[in-house]
Short mmCIF file of C-alpha atoms and ligand atoms in Angstrom, two decimals:
data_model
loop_
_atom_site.label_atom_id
_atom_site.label_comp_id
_atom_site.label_asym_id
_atom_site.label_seq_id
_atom_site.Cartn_x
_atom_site.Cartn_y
_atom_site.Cartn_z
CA UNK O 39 16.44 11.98 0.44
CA UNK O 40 17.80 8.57 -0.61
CA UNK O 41 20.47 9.19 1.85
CA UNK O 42 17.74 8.78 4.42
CA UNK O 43 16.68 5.85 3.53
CA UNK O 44 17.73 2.36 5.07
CA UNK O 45 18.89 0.70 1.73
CA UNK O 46 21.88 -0.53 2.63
CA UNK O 47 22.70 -4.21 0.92
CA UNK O 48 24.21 -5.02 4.64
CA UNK O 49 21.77 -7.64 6.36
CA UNK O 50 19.89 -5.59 9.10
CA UNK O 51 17.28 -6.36 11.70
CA UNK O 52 15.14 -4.70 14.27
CA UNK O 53 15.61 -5.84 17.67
CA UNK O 54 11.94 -5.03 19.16
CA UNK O 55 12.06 -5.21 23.47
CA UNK O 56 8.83 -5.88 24.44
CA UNK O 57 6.36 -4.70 27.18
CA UNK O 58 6.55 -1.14 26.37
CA UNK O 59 3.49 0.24 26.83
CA UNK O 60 3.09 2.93 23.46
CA UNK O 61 2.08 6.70 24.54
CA UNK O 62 2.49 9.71 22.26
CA UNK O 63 1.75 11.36 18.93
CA UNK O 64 2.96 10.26 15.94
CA UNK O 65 2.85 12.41 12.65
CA UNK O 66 1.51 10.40 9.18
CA UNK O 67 2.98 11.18 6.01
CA UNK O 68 1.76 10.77 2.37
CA UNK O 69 0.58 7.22 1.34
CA UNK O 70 2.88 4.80 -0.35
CA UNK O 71 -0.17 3.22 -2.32
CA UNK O 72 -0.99 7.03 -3.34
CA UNK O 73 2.47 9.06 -4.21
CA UNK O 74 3.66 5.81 -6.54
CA UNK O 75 0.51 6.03 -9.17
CA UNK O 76 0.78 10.04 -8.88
CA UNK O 77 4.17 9.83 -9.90
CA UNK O 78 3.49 7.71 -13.12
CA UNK O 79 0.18 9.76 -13.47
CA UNK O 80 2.57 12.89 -13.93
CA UNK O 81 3.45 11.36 -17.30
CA UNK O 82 -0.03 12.18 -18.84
CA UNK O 83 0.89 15.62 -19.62
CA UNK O 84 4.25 17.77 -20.06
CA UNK O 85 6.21 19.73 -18.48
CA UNK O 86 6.57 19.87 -14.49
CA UNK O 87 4.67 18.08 -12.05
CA UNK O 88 5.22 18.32 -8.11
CA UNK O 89 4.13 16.48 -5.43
CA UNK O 90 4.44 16.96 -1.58
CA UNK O 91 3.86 15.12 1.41
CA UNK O 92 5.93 12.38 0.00
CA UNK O 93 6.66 9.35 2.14
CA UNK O 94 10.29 9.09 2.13
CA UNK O 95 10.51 5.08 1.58
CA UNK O 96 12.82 2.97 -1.01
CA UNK O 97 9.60 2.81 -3.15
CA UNK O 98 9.58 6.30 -3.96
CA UNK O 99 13.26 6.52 -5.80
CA UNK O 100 12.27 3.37 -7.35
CA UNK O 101 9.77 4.62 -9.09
CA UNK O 102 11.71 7.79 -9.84
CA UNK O 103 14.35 5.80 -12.09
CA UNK O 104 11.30 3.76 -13.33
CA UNK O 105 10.19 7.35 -14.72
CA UNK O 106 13.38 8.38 -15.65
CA UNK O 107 13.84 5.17 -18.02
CA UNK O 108 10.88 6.79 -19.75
CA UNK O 109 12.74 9.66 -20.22
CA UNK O 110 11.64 12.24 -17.44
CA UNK O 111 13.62 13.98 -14.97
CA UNK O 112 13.26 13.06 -11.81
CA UNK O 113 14.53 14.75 -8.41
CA UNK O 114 13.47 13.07 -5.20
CA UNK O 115 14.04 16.07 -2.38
CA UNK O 116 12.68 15.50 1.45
CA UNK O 117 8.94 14.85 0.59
CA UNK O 118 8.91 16.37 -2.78
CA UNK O 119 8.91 14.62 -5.71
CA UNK O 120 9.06 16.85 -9.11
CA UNK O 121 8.96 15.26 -11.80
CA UNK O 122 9.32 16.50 -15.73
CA UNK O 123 8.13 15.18 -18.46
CA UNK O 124 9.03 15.90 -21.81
CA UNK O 125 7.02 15.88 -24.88
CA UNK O 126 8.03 12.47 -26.16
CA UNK O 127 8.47 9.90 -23.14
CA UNK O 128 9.84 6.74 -24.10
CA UNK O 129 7.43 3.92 -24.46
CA UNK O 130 9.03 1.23 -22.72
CA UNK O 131 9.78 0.66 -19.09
CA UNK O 132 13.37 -0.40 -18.46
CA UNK O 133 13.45 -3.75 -17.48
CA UNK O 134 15.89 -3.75 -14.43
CA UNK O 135 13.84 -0.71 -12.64
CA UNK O 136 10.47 -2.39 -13.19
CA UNK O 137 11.68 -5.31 -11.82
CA UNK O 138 12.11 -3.92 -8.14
CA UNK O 139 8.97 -2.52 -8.12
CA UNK O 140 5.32 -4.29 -8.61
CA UNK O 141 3.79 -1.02 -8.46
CA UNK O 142 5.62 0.32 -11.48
CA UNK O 143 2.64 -1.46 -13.71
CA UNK O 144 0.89 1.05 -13.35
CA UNK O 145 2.83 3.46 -16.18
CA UNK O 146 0.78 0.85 -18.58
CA UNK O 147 -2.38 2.85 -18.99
CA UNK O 148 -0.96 6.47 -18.85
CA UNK O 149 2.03 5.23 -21.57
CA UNK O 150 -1.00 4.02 -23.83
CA UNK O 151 -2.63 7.42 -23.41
CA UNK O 152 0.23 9.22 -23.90
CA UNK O 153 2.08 7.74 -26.62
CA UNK O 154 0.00 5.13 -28.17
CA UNK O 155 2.50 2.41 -27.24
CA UNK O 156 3.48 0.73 -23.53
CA UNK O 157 6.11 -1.88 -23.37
CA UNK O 158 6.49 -2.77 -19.37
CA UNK O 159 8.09 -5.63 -18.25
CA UNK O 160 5.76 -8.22 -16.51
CA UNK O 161 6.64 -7.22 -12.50
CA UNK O 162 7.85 -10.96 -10.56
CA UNK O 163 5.73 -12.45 -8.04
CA UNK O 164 4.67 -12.14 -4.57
CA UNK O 165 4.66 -13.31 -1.56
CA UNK O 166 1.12 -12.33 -0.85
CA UNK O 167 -0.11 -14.05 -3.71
CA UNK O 168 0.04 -14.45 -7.41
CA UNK O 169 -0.96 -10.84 -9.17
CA UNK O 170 -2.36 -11.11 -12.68
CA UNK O 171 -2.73 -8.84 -14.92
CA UNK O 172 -6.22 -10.01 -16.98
CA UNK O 173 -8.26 -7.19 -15.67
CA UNK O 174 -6.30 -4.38 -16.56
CA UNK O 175 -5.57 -6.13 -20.05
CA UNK O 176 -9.33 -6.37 -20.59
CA UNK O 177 -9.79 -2.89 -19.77
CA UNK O 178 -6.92 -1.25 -22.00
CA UNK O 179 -8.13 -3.58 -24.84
CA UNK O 180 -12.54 -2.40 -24.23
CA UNK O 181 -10.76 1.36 -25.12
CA UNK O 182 -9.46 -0.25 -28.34
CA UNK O 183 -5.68 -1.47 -27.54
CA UNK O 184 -4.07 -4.66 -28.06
CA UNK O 185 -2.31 -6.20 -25.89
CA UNK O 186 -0.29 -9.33 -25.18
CA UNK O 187 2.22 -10.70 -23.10
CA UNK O 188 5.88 -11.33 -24.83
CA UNK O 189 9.50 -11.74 -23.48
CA UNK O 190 8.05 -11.77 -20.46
CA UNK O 191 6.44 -8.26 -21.24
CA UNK O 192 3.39 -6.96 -21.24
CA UNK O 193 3.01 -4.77 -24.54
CA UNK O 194 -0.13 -2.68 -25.25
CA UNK O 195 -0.20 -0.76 -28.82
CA UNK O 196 -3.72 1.44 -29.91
CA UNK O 197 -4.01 3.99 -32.78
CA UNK O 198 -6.74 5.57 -31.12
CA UNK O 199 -8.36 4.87 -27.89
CA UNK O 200 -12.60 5.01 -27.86
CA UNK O 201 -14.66 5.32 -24.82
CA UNK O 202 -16.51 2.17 -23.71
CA UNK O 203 -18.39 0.57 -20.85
CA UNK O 204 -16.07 -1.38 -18.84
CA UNK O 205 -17.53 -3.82 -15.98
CA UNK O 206 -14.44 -5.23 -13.72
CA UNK O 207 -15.17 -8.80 -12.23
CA UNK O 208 -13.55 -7.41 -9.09
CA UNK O 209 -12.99 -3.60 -8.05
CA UNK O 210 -9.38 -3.78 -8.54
CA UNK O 211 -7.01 -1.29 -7.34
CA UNK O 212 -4.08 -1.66 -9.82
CA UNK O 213 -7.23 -2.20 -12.90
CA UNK O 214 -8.88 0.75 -12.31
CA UNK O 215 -5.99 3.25 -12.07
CA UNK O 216 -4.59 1.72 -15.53
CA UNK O 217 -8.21 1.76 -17.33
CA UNK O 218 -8.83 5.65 -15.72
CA UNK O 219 -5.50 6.46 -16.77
CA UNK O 220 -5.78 5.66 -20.23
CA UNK O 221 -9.48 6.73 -20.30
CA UNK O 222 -8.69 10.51 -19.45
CA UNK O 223 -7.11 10.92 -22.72
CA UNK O 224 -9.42 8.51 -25.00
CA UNK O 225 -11.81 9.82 -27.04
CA UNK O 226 -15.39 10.36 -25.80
CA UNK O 227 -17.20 8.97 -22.90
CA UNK O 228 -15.46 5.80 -20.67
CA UNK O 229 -17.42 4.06 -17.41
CA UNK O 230 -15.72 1.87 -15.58
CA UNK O 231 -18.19 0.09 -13.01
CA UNK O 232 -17.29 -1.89 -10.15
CA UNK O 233 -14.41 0.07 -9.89
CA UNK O 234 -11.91 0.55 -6.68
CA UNK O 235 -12.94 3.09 -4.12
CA UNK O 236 -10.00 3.53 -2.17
CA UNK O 237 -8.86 6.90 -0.71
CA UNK O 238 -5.61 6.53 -2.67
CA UNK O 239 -7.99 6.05 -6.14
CA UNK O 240 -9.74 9.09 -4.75
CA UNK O 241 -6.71 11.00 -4.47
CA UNK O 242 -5.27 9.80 -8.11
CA UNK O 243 -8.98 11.14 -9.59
CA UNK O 244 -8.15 14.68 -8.02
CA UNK O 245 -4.77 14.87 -9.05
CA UNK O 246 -6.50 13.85 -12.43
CA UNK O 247 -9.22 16.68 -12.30
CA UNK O 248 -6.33 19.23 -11.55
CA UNK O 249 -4.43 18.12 -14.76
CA UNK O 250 -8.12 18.62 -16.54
CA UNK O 251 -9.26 15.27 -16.81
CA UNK O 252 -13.05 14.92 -16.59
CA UNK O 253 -14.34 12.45 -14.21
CA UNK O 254 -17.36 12.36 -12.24
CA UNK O 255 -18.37 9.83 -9.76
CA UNK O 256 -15.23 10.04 -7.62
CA UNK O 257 -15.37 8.14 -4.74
CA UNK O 258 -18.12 6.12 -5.93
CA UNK O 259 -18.33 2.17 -8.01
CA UNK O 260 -18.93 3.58 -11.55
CA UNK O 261 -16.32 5.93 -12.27
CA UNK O 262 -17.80 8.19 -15.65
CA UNK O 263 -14.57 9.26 -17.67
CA UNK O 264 -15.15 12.09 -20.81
CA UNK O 265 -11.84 12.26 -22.40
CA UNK O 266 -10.05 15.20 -23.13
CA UNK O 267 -7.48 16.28 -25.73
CA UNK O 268 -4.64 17.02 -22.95
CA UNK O 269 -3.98 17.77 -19.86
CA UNK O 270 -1.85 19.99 -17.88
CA UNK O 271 1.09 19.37 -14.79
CA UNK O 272 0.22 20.15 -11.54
CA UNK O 273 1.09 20.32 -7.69
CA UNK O 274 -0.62 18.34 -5.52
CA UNK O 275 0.01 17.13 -1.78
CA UNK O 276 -0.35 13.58 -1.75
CA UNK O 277 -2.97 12.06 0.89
CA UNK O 278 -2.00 10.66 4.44
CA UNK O 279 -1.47 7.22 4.90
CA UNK O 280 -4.26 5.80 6.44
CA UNK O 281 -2.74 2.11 6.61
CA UNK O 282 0.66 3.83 8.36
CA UNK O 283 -2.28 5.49 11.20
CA UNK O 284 -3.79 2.57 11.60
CA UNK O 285 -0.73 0.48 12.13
CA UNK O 286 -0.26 2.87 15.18
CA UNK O 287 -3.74 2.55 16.23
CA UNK O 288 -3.18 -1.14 16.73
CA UNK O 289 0.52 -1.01 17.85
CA UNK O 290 -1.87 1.10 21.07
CA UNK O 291 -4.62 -0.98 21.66
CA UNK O 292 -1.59 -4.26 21.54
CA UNK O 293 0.22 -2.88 24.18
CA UNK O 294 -2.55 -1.23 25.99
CA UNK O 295 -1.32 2.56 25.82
CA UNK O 296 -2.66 5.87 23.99
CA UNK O 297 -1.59 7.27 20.51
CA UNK O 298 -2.94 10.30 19.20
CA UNK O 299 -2.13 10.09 14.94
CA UNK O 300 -2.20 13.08 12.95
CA UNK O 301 -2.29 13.55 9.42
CA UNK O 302 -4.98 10.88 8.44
CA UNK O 303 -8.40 11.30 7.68
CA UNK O 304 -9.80 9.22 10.40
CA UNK O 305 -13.01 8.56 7.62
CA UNK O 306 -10.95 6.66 6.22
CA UNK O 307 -10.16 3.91 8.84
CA UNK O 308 -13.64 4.63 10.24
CA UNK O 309 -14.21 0.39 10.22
CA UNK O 310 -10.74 0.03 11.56
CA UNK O 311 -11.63 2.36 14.68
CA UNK O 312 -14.74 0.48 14.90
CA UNK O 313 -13.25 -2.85 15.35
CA UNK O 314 -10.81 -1.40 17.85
CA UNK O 315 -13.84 0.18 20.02
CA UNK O 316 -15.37 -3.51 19.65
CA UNK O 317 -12.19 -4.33 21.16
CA UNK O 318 -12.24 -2.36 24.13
CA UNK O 319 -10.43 1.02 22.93
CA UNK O 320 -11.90 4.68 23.59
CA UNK O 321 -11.18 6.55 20.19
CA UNK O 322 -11.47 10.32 19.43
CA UNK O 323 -11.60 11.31 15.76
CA UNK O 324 -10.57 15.36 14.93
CA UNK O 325 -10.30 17.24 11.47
CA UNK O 326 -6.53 15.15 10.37
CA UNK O 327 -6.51 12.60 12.78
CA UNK O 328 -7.33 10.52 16.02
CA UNK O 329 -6.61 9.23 19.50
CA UNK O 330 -6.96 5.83 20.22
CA UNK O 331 -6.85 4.43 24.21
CA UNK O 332 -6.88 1.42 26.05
CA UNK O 333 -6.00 2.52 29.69
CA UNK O 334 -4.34 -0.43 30.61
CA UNK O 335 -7.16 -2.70 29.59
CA UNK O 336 -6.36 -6.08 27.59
CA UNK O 337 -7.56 -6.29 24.34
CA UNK O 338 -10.67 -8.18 23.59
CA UNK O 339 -10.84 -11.11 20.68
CA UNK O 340 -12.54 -9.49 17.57
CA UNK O 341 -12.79 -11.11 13.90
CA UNK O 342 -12.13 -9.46 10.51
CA UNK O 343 -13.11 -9.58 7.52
CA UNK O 344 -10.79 -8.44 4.59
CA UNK O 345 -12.72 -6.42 1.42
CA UNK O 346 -11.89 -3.91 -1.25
CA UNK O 347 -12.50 -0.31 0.62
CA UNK O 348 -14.55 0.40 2.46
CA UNK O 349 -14.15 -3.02 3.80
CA UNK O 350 -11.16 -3.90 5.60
CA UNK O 351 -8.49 -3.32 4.29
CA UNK O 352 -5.89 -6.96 3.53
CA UNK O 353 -2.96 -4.72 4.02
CA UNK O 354 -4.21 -4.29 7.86
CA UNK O 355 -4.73 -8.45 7.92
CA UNK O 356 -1.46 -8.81 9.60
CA UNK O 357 -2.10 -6.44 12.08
CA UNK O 358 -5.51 -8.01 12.89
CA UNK O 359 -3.74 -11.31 13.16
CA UNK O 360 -0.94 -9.76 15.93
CA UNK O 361 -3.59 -8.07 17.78
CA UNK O 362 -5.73 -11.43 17.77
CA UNK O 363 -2.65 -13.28 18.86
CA UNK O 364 -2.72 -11.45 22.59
CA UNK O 365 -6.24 -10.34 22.67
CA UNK O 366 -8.86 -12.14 25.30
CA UNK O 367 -10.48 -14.87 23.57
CA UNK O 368 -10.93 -16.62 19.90
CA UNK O 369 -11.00 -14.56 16.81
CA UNK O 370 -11.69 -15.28 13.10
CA UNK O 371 -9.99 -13.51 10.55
CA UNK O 372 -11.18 -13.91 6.51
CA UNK O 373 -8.82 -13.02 3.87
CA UNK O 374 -10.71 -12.55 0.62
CA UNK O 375 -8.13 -10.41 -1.59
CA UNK O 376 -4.83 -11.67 -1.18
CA UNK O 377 -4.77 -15.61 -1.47
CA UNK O 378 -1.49 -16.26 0.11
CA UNK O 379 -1.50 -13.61 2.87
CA UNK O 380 -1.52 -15.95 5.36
CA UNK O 381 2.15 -17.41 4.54
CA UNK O 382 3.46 -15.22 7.39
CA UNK O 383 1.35 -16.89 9.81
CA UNK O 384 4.13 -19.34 10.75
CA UNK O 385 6.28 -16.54 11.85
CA UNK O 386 3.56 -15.43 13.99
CA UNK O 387 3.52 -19.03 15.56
CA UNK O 388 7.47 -18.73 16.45
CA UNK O 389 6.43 -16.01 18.42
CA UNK O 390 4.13 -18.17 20.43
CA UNK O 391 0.38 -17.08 18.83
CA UNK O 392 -1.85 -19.88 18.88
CA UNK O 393 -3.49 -19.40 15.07
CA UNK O 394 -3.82 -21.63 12.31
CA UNK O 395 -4.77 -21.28 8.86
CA UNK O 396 -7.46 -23.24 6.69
CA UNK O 397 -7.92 -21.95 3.54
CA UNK O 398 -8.72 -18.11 3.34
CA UNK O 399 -9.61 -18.21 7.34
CA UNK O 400 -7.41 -18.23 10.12
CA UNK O 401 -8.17 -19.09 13.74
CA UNK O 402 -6.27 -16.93 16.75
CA UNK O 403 -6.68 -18.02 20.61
CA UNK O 404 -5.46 -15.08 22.02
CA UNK O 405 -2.37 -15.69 24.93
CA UNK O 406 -1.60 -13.62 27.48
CA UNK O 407 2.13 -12.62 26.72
CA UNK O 408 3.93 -14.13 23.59
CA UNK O 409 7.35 -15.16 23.26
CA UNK O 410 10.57 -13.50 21.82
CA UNK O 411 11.93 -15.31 18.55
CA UNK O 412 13.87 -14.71 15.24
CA UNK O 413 11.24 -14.09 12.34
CA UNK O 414 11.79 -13.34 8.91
CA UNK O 415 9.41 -10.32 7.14
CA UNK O 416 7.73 -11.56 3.67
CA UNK O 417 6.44 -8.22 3.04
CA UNK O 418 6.06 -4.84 3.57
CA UNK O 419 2.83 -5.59 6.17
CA UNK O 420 3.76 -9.05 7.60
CA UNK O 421 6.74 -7.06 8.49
CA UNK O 422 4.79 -4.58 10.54
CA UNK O 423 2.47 -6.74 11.99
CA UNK O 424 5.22 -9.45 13.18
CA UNK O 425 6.90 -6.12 15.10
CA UNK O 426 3.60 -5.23 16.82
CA UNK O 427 3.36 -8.64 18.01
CA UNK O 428 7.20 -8.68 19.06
CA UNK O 429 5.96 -5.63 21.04
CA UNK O 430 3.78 -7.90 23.03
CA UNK O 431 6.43 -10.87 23.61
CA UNK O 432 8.71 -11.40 26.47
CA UNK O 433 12.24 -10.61 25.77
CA UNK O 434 14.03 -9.30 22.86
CA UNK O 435 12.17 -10.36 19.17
CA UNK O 436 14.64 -10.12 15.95
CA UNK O 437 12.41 -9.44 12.92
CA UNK O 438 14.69 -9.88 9.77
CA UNK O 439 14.69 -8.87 6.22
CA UNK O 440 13.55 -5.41 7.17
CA UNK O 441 13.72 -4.15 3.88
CA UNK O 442 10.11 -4.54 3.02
CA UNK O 443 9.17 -3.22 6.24
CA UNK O 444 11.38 -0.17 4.88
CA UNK O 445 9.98 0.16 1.49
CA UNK O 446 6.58 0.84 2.96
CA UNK O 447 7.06 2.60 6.51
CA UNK O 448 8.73 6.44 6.78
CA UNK O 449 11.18 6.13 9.88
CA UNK O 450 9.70 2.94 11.31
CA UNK O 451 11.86 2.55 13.97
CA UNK O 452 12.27 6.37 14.72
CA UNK O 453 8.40 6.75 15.04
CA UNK O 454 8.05 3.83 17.45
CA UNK O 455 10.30 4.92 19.34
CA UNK O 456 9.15 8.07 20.21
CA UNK O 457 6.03 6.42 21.28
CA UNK O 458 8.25 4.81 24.26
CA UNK O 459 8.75 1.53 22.12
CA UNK O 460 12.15 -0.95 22.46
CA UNK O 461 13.40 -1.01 19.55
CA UNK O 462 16.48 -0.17 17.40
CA UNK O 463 17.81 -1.23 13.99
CA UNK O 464 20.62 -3.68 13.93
CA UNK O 465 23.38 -3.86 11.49
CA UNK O 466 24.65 -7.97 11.26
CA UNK O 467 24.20 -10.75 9.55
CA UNK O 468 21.34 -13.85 11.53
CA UNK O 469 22.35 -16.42 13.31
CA UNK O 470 20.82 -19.21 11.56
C1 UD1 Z 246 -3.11 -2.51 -4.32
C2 UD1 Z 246 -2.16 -2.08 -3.23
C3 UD1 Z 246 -2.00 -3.16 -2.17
C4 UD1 Z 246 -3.37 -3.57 -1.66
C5 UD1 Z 246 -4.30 -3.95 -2.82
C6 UD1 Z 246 -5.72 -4.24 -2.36
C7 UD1 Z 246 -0.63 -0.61 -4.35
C8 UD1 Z 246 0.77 -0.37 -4.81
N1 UD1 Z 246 -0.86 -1.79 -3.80
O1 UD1 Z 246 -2.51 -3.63 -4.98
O2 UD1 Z 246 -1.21 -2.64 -1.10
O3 UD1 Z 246 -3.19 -4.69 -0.80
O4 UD1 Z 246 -4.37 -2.87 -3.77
O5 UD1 Z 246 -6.22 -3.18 -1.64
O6 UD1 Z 246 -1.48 0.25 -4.43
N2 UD1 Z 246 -6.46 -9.27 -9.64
C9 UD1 Z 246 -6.71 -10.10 -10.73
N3 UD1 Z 246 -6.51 -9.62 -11.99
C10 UD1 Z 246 -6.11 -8.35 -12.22
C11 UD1 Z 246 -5.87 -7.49 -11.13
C12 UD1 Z 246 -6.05 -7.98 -9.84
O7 UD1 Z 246 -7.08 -11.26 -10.55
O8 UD1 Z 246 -5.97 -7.97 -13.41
C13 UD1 Z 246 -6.67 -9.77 -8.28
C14 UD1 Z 246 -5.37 -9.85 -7.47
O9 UD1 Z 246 -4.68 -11.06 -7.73
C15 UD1 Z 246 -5.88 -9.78 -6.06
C16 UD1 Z 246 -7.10 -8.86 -6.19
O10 UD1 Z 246 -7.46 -8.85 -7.56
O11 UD1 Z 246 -6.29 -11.04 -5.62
C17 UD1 Z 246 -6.88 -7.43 -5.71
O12 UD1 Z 246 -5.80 -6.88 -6.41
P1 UD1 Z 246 -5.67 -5.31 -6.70
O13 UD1 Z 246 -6.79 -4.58 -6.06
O14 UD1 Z 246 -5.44 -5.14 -8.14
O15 UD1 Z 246 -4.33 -4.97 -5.90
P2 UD1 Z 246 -3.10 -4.12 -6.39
O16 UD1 Z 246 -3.55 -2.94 -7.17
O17 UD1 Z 246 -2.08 -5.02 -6.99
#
């Protein structure tokens, strides 16, 4: 599988043509923001864990040698990822393969469970905003760890972790997979309220409850946790990416065509669907998937509102901000997770959008066509949402640094393309 995968140290771009009008079907594959905390959730027990419907994206093999530093074998294969785990992981994270990947934090809480011990380097920063750890620290430390942050290393030691009440300040995604993942394996009862509710958290508790953990109030704010002695590997198909569907959804309703996605539970982008009907689209929901039309019709201005699930979601902002940018009229879009996830606004702008930024709030006049530009990607869904809106612009747009764009998107370009769009990845260094 890495041999798939665009990871080439070259400088590449994608040269997006716009005025394509998208029409198709386009198949969804496992979530990123699921398959990376199953993967370090395979460490809770030993022996051989397998999980399909993989994504295959650079993430995924980084967080195989992330696992492997601990000690497991890892093969990567197409979209299965097994993964073996012997008796005694290792307790610390290897510096240099934690370092490449901000999601490999969240070994933390199933290293604590596991052996009593997590050393994991402190993952750099981001452009979407700074990423603390506090609330997963608190959490780990209510179930009787220590913790503290050292050599630039976050190291968490308990003799025995207890059960507690846990209340999070703010339903974290990263917090609540590290507390539940140390909590399956403490002794007695845990409750974590306020906790995340996102499909992928959803999908980590019934990985969880296949292993043997006991959790009941899945899907729900208070998560109730009765720890068990150990649990057991298991095979599980990892969930479709609903932020991958909905990216196609709005790459549609941009350029004013039809795509049918499968392999996403359209539940779980009901809001997003709703905001696109509010924006003139017809949408059809079925058992894995959706269609979503806009016969020819221009978009109409809608705002958004980003909030934890099942509000929507800040990893869909930038998309909502490129769909704003050509729609018919004045929108409003509120960030409320992310506090710099506006940064790639300006790249927007190059590409002729008429938004500006105050604060958490941005401001989009909708244009009629935008114009082609170099723009640089600042992460993995600035990157999509700066294609969609090349999509819309006359002439040829050059989005750069397409590596993020890569670590979160299965065959970006490929699946575009066979929805009729221009575009095509370029090997070169910019002109700038
Ligand atoms: C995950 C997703 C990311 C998504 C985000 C919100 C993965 C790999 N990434 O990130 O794509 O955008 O959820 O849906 O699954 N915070 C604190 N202290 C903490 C923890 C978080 O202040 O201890 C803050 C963060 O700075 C941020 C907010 O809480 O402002 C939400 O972060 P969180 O839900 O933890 O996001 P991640 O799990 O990092």
């Amino acid at each position: 599988m890495p041999g798939e995968i665009a990871s080439s140290p070259v400088a590449e771009h994608f040269a997006v043509d716009g005025g394509a009008r998208l029409q198709g079907t386009v198949d969804v594959v496992g979530a990123k923001n699921s398959v990376l905390k199953l993967m370090a959730a395979a460490l809770l027990a030993e022996g051989t864990t397998t999980l399909t419907n993989c994504p295959e994206i650079l993430d995924v093999p980084l967080m195989a040698d992330v696992l492997r530093s601990l000690g497991c074998t890892v093969t990567v294969e197409h979209d299965t990822v097994t993964i073996d785990v012997p008796a005694d992981p290792s307790a610390e994270a290897d510096y240099r393969s934690v370092s490449k990947l901000r999601a490999s934090v969240c070994v933390l809480g199933p290293l604590v469970a596991r052996c009593r011990r997590a050393v994991v380097p402190l993952p750099g920063g981001d452009a979407i905003g700074s990423r603390p750890l506090d609330m997963h620290q608190a959490g780990l430390r209510k179930l009787g760890a220590t913790t503290e942050i050292a050599h630039g290393r976050v190291v968490a030691t308990a003799e025995t972790l207890r059960g507690a009440q846990i209340w999070l300040d703010f339903p974290s995604v990263g917090a609540t997979e590290n507390i539940l993942m140390a909590a399956v394996l403490a002794e007695g009862t845990t409750v974590i309220d306020n906790a995340a509710r996102e499909p992928e958290m959803v999908d980590l508790c019934l990985m969880l409850q296949q292993m043997g953990a006991k959790i009941d109030g899945v899907g729900s704010s208070t998560l109730t946790v009765h720890g068990v002695s150990g649990l057991s590997p298991t095979q599980h198909r990892v969930i479709g990416d609903r932020i991958v569907g909905a990216t196609w959804a709005f790459a549609a309703v941009m350029t004013r065509g039809e795509v049918t996605v499968r392999g996403v539970d359209p539940h779980h982008i009901d809001l997003v669907l709703d905001k696109l009907r509010s924006a003139g689209a017809s949408t059809d929901v079925s058992g894995d998937g959706f269609t979503v039309a806009m016969d020819g019709r221009r978009p109409k201005a809608v705002d958004f509102v980003t909030l934890p699930y099942p509000g929507f979601a800040t990893d869909l902002q930038p998309m909502a901000i490129a769909l704003s940018a050509v729609a018919d009229g004045t929108s409003m879009i509120t960030e409320n997770v992310f506090e710099a996830r506006f940064r790639f606004v300006d790249e927007m702008v190059r590409l002729g959008a008429d938004a500006r930024t105050d604060g958490h709030h941005a401001v989009v006049r909708g244009v009629e066509q935008l114009s082609s530009a170099p723009v640089w990607a600042s992460d993995i869904r600035a990157g999509a949402g700066l294609v969609l809106a090349g999509l819309c612009a006359e002439g040829r747009t050059a989005v750069w640094d397409v590596e993020h764009i890569d670590r979160g998107y299965p065959r970006f370009v490929e699946n575009l393309s066979s929805l009729g769009a221009g575009i095509a990845r370029v090997v070169g260094e910019p002109d700038r």
